[in-house]
GROMACS .gro file of C-alpha atoms in nm:
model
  111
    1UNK     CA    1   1.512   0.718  -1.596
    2UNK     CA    2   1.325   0.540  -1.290
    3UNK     CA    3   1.458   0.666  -1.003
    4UNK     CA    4   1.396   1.049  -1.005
    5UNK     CA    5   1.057   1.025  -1.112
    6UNK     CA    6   0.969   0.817  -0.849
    7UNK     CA    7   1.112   0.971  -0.603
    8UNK     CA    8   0.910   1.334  -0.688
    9UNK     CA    9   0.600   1.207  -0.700
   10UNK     CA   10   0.404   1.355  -0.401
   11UNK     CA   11   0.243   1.010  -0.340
   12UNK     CA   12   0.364   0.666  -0.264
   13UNK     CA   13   0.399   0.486  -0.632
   14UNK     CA   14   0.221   0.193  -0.714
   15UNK     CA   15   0.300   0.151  -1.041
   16UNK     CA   16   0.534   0.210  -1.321
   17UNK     CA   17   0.542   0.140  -1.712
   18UNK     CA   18   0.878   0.167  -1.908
   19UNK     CA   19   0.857   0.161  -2.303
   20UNK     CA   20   1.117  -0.017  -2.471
   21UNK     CA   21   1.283  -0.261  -2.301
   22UNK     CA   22   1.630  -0.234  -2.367
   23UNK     CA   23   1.886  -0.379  -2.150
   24UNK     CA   24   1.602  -0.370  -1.862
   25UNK     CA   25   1.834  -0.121  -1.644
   26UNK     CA   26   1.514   0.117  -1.589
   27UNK     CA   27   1.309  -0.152  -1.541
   28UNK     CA   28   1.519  -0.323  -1.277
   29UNK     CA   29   1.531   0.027  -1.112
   30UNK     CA   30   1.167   0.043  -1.115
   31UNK     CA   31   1.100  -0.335  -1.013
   32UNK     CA   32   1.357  -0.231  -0.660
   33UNK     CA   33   1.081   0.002  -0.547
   34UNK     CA   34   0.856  -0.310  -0.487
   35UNK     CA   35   0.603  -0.156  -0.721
   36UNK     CA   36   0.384  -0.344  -0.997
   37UNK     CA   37   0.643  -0.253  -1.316
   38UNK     CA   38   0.516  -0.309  -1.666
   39UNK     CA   39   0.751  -0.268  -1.981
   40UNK     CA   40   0.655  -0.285  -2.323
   41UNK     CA   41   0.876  -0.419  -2.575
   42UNK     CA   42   0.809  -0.427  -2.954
   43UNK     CA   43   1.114  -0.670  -3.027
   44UNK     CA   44   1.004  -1.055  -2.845
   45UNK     CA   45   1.378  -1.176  -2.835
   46UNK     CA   46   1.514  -0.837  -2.640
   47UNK     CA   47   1.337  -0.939  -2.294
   48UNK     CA   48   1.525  -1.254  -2.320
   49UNK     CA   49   1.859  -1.088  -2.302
   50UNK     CA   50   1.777  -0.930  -1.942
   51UNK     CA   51   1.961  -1.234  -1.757
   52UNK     CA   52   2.244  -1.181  -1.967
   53UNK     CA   53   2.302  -0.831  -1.840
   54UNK     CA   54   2.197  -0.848  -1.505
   55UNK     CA   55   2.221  -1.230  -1.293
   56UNK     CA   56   1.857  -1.168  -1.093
   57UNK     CA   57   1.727  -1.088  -1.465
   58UNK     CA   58   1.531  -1.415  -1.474
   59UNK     CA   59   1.480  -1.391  -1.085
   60UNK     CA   60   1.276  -1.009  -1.132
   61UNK     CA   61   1.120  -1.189  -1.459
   62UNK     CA   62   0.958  -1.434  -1.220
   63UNK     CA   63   0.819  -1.142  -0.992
   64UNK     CA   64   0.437  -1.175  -0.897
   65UNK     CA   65   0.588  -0.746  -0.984
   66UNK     CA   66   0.663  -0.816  -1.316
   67UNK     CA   67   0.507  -0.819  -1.652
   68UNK     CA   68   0.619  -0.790  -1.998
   69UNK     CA   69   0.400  -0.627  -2.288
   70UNK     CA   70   0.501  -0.747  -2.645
   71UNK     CA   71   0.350  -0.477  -2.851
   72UNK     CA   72   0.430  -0.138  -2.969
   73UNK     CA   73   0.501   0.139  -2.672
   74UNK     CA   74   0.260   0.377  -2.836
   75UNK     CA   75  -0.012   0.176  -2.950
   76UNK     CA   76   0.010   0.027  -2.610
   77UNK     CA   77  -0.045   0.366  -2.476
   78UNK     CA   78  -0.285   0.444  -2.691
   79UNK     CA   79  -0.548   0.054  -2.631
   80UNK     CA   80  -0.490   0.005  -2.226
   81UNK     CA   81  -0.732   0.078  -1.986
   82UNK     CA   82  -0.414   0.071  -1.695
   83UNK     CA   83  -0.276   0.403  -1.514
   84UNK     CA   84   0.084   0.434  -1.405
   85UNK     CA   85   0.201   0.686  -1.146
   86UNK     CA   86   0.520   0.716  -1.395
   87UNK     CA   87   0.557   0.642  -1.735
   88UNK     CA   88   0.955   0.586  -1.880
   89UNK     CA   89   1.110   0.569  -2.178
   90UNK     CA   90   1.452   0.338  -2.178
   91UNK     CA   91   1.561   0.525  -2.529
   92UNK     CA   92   1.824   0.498  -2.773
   93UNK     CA   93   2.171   0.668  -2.711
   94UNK     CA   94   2.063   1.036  -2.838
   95UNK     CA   95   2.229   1.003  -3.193
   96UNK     CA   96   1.958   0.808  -3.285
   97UNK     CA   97   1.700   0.948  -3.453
   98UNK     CA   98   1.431   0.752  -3.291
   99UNK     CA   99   1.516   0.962  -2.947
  100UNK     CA  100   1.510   1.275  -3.074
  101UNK     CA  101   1.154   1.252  -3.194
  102UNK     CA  102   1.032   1.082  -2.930
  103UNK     CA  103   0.677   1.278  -2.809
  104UNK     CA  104   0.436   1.270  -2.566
  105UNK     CA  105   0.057   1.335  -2.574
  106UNK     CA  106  -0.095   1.515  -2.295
  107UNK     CA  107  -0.394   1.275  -2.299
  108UNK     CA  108  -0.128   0.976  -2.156
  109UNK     CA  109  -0.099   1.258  -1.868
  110UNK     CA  110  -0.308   1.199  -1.547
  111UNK     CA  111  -0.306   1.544  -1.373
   0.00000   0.00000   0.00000
């Protein structure tokens, strides 16, 4: 979910956004680039897991790289001012409903 867009961009990233939070697996992968990484999380308690999953969890939390967004992924979308060279989704396993309607607006879209 983070490394393959990343690696096809046809300039060096600088930044990356991931929407839902998750176990933080894409956003670890997107922190090891050494790029600013933000993720978005609508659930306050779910960032607060990360160390449990992964031991440098609260180590890449304390990154100067690092920033957690409380708030909903698409109204996030929808109020910031920032640009992201990628933008990720960390969805649900696909038998979830919430993944299969999952869209994207071509105004988020920087060509």
């Amino acid at each position: 979910m983070a490394h393959l867009p990343l690696a096809f961009l046809n300039h060096t990233p600088g930044s990356a956004l991931v929407v839902c939070f998750g176990m933080g697996t894409t956003y670890r992968s997107l922190l090891s680039w050494g790029i600013q990484t933000t993720a978005v999380e609508l659930v306050p308690s779910v960032p607060r897991l990360f160390p449990y999953y992964h031991s440098d969890g609260a180590e890449l939390m304390r990154s100067p790289l690092s920033r957690v967004v409380i708030d909903d992924g698409r109204r996030y979308l929808e109020r910031t001012s920032e640009q992201y060279d990628v933008i990720t989704i960390d969805p649900p396993p696909p038998v979830e409903a919430a993944a299969r309607v999952c869209c994207i607006r071509r105004s988020f879209i920087r060509s």
